Coordinates of C-alpha atoms in Angstrom, one line a residue:
X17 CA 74.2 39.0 5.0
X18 CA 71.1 39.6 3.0
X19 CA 72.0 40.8 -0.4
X20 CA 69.0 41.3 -3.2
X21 CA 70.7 42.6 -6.3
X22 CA 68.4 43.8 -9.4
X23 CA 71.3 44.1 -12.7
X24 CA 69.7 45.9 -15.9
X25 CA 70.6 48.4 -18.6
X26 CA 69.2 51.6 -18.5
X27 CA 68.8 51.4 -22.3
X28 CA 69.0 48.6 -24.1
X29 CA 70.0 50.4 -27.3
X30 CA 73.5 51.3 -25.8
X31 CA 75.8 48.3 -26.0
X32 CA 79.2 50.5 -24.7
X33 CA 77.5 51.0 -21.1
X34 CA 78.3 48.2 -18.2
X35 CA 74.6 47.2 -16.5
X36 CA 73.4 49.2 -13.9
X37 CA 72.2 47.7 -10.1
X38 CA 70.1 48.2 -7.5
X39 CA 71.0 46.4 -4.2
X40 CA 69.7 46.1 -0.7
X41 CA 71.6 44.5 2.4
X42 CA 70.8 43.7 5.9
X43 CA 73.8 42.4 7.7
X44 CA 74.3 40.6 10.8
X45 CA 77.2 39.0 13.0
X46 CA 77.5 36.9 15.7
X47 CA 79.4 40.2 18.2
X48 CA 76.0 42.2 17.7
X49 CA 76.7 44.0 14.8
X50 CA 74.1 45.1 12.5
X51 CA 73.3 47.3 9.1
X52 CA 70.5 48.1 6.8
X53 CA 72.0 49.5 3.4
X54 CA 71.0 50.7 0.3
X55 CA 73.3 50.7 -2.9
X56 CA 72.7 52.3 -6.6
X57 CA 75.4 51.7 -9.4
X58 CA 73.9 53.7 -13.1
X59 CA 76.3 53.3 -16.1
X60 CA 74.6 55.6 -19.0
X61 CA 75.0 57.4 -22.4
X62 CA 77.6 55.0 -24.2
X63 CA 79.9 54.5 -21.0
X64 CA 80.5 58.5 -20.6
X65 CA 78.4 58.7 -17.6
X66 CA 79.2 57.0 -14.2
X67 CA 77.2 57.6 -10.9
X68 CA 76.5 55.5 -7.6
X69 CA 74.9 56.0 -4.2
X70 CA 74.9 54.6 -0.8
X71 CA 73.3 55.2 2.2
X72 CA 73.3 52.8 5.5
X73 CA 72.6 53.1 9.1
X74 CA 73.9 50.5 11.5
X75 CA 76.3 49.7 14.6
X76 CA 79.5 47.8 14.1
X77 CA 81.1 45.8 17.0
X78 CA 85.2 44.8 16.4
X79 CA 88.0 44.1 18.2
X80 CA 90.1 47.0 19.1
X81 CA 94.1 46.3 19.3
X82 CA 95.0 49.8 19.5
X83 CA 96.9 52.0 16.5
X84 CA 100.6 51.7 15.6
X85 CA 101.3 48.5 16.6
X86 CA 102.7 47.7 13.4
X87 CA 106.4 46.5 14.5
X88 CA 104.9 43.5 16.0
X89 CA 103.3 40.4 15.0
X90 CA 99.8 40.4 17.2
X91 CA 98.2 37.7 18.3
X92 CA 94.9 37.2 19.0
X93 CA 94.7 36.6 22.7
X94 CA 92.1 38.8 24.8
X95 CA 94.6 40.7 26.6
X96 CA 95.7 42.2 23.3
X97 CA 91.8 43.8 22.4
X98 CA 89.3 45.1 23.6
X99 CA 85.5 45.8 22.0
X100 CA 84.9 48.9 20.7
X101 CA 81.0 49.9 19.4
X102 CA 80.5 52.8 16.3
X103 CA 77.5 53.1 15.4
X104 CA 75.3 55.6 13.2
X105 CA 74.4 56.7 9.5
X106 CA 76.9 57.3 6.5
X107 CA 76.2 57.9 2.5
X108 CA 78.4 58.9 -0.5
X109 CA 77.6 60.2 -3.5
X110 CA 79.5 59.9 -6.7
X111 CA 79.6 61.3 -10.1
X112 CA 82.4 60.4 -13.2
X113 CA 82.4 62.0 -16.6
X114 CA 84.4 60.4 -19.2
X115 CA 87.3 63.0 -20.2
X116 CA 89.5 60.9 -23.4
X117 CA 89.1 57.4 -24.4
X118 CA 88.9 55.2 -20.9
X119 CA 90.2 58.0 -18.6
X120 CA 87.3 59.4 -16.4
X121 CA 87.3 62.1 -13.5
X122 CA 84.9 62.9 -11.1
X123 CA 84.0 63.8 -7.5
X124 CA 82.5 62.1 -4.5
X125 CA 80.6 63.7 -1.8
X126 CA 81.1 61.8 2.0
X127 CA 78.9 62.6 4.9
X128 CA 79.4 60.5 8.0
X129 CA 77.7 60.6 11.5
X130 CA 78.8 58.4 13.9
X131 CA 79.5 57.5 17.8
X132 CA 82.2 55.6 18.8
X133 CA 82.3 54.2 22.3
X134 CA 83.7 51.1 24.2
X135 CA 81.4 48.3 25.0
X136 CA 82.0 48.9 28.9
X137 CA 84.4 51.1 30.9
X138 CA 87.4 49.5 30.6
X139 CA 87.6 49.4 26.8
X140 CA 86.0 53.2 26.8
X141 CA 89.3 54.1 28.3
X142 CA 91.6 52.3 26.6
X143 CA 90.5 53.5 23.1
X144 CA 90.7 57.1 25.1
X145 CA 94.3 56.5 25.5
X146 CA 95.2 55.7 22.2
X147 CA 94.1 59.9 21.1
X148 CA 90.7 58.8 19.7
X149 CA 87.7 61.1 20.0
X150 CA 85.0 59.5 21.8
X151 CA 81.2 60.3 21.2
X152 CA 80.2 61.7 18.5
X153 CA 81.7 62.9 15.3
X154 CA 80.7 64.4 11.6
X155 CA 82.6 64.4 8.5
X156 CA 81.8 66.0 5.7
X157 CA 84.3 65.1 2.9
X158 CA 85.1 65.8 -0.6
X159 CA 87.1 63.2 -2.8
X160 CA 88.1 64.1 -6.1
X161 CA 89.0 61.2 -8.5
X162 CA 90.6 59.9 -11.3
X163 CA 89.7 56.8 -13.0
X164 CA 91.4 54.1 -16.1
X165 CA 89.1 51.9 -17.0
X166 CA 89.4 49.6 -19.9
X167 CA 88.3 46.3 -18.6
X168 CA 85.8 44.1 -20.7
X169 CA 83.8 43.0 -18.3
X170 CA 83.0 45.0 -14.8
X171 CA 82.1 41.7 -12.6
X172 CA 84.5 39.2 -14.1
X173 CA 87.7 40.7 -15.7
X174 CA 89.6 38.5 -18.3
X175 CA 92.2 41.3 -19.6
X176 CA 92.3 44.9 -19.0
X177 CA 93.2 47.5 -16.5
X178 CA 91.4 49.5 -13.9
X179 CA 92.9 51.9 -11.7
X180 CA 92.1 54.6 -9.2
X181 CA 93.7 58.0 -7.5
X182 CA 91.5 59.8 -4.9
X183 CA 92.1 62.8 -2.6
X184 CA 90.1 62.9 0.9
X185 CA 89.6 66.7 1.8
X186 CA 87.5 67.4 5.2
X187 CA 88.2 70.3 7.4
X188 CA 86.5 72.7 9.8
X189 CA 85.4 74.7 6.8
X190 CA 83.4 71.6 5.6
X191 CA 81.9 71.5 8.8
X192 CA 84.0 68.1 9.7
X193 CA 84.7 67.4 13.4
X194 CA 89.2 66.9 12.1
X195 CA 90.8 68.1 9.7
X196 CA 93.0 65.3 7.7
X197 CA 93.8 64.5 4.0
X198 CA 94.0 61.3 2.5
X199 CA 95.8 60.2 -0.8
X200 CA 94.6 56.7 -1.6
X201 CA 95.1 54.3 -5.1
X202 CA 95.2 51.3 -6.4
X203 CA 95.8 49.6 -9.7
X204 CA 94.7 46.2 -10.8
X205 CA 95.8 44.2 -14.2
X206 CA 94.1 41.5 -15.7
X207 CA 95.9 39.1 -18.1
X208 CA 94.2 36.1 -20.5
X209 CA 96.9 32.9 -20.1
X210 CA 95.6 30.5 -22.3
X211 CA 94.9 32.0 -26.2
X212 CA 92.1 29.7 -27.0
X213 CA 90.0 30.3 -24.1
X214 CA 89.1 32.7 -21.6
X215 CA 89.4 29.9 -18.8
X216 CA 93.0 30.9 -16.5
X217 CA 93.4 34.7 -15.7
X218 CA 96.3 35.9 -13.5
X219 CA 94.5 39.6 -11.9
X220 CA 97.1 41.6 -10.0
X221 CA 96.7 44.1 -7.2
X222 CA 98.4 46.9 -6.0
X223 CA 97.1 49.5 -3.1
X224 CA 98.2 52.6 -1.1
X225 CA 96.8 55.2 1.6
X226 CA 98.4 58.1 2.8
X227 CA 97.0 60.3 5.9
X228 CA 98.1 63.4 6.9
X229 CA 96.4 65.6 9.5
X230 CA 94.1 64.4 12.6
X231 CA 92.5 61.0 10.8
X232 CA 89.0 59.5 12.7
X233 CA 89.5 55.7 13.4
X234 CA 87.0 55.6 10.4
X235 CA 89.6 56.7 8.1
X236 CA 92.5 55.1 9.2
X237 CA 94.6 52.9 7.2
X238 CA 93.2 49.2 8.7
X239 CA 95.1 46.5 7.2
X240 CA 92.1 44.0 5.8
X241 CA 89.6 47.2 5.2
X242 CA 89.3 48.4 1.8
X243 CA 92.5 47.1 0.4
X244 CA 91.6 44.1 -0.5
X245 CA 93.5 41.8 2.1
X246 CA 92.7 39.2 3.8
X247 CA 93.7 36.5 6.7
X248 CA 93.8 39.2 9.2
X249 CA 91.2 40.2 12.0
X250 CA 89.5 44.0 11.2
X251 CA 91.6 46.5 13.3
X252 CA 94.5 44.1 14.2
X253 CA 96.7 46.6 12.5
X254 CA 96.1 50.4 12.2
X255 CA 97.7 53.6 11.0
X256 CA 97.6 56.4 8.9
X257 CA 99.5 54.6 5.8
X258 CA 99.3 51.0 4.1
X259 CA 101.0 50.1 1.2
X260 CA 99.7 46.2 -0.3
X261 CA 100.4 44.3 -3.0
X262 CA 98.7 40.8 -4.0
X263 CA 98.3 38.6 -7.0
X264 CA 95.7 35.9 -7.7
X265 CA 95.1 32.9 -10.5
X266 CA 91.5 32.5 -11.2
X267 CA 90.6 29.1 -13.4
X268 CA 87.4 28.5 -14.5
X269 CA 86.7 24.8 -13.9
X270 CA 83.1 24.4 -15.3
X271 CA 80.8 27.1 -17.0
X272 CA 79.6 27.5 -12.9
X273 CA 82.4 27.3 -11.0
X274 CA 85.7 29.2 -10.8
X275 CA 89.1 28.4 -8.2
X276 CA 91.4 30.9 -7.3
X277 CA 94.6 31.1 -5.5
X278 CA 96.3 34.0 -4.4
X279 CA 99.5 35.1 -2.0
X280 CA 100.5 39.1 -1.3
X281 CA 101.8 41.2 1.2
X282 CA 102.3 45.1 2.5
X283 CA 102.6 47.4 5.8
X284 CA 100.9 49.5 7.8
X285 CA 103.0 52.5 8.9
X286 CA 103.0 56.2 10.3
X287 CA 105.3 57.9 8.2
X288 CA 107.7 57.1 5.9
X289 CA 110.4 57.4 8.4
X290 CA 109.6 54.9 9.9
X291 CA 108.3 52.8 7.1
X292 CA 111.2 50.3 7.4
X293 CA 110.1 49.2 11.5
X294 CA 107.1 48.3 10.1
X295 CA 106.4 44.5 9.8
X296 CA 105.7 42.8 6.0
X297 CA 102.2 41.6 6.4
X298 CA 102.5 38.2 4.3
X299 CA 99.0 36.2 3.8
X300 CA 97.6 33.7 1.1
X301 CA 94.4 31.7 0.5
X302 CA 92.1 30.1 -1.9
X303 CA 89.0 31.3 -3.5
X304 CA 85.7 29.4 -4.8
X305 CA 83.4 31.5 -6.9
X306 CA 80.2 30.2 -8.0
X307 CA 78.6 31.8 -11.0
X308 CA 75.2 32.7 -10.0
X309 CA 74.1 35.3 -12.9
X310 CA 75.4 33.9 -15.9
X311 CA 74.2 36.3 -18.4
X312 CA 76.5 38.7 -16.4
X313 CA 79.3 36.8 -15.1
X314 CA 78.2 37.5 -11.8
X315 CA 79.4 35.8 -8.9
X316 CA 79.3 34.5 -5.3
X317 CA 82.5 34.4 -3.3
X318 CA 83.9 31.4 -0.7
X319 CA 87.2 32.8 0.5
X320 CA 89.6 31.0 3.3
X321 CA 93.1 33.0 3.9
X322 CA 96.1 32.5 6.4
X323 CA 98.2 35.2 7.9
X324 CA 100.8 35.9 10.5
X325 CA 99.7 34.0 13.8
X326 CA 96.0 34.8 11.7
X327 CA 93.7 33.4 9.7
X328 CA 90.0 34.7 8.0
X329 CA 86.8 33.2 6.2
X330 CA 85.3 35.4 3.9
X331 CA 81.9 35.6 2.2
X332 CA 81.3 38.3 -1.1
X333 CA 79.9 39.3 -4.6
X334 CA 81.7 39.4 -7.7
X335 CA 85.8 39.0 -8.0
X336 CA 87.7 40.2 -5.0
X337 CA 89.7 42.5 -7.4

């Protein structure tokens, strides 16, 4: 991954306001996977104001184990996959107004255009079986949010809170190919544990989906996607519903480099009937963050975790929540 990231303040006068960015990424893997993305973050007019865009194009090549095989532990042999291709353009829009002290709401605007396919014949069918629509499909989705934000500093957290509640509306009236609601959230703490110095943090983590209605494979609950886990391959384990929960202790060894350590767990699951079937989803690892924009606290990310019968090596920007 090619990341350039431009941080600035829209106006230098207003201190309340996080810095805004501009970023660009071209990404690239090893399975033939690709994207060209663009990414705008604006903070404005004493912190009341919050707006970001994205827009990328791309094709994105993964293993695909099938959905609801969450009673079982996986492994990763080849009979247990097969390659599945999506490719094609998606951008969001999203705007937040602050309503009373560090409470925001707002709305995001989703539009999605994409083909998903096998890689051959064989795995064309098998994704077939599992109910998926194959070729084309558009979404057009509205998310209404609400936002708690009191955390002094956006890319490196010492103490505060910042949480999140969205609703995923897309129907036939929005001109979406399914029709499917999604309740999602999360909640993360931050917590200063030495009182002369800003050096060990313990940052907690807590996150949960809901689907209801005819969810795209694109909005599926995949454990390792969008939650914030890790030591699991993408798409091992899919459903409509996750529920996660992790917890990290970050320690700032030198002015330029930071360790972390971190264990959690959580489910994927249809329904809440059958939430108890569903296997606990244990993992833990170790982080490495390098401070590369000190004037920000920004940083790059060396993560190695360890599942079930799994493992992952991750690369990022900034704190991994």
């Amino acid at each position: 991954m090619i990341l350039p990231v431009l941080v600035y303040n829209l106006n230098k006068e207003d201190k309340l306001s996080p810095p805004s960015s501009t970023a660009l990424m071209i990404y690239f893997d090893l399975n033939g996977s690709w994207m060209l993305a663009a990414r705008q973050n604006l903070f404005w007019n004493q912190d009341k104001w919050r707006a970001s865009l994205f827009a990328g194009y791309g094709e994105f090549r993964a293993k695909f184990f099938g959905i609801g095989r969450d009673t079982m532990i996986i492994n990763n042999n080849d009979s247990n996959y097969v390659w599945s291709r999506l490719n094609g353009f998606n951008a969001n829009m999203t705007c937040y107004r602050k309503i009373i002290s560090q409470f925001y709401g707002g709305l995001q605007y989703i539009y999605s255009s994409t083909n998903l396919n096998g890689t051959d014949s064989i795995s064309a069918v098998k994704i077939e079986q599992q109910g998926l629509t194959m070729g084309k499909s558009t979404e057009n989705i509205l998310v209404p949010s609400l936002i708690w934000d009191n955390r002094d500093n956006i890319f490196w957290t010492i103490k505060g809170y910042y949480a999140s509640l969205t609703l995923q509306l897309a129907n036939s009236i929005l001109f979406s190919s399914s029709n499917y609601s999604i309740l999602s959230g999360f909640v993360n703490g931050y917590h200063k544990l030495l009182p002369d110095n800003n050096r060990l943090t313990l940052a907690w983590h807590v996150y949960t989906q809901l689907g209801w209605g005819t969810l795209p494979y694109t909005r599926m609950a995949i454990f390792g996607r969008g939650d914030n886990t890790t030591g699991y391959t993408h798409g091992k384990y899919v459903n409509n519903s996750e529920i996660t929960a992790q917890a990290e202790i970050r320690y700032d060894v030198w002015k330029f480099i930071g360790l972390g350590g971190y264990i959690g767990t959580g489910k994927i699951f249809s329904t809440f009937e059958t939430f108890g079937h569903s296997v606990w989803l244990t993992f833990g690892g170790a982080r490495f963050y390098v401070n590369v924009l000190p004037s920000r606290n920004l940083r790059l990310r060396l993560d190695i975790a360890v599942g079930r019968k799994d493992f992952g090596v991750y690369v990022g920007v900034g704190q991994a929540f």
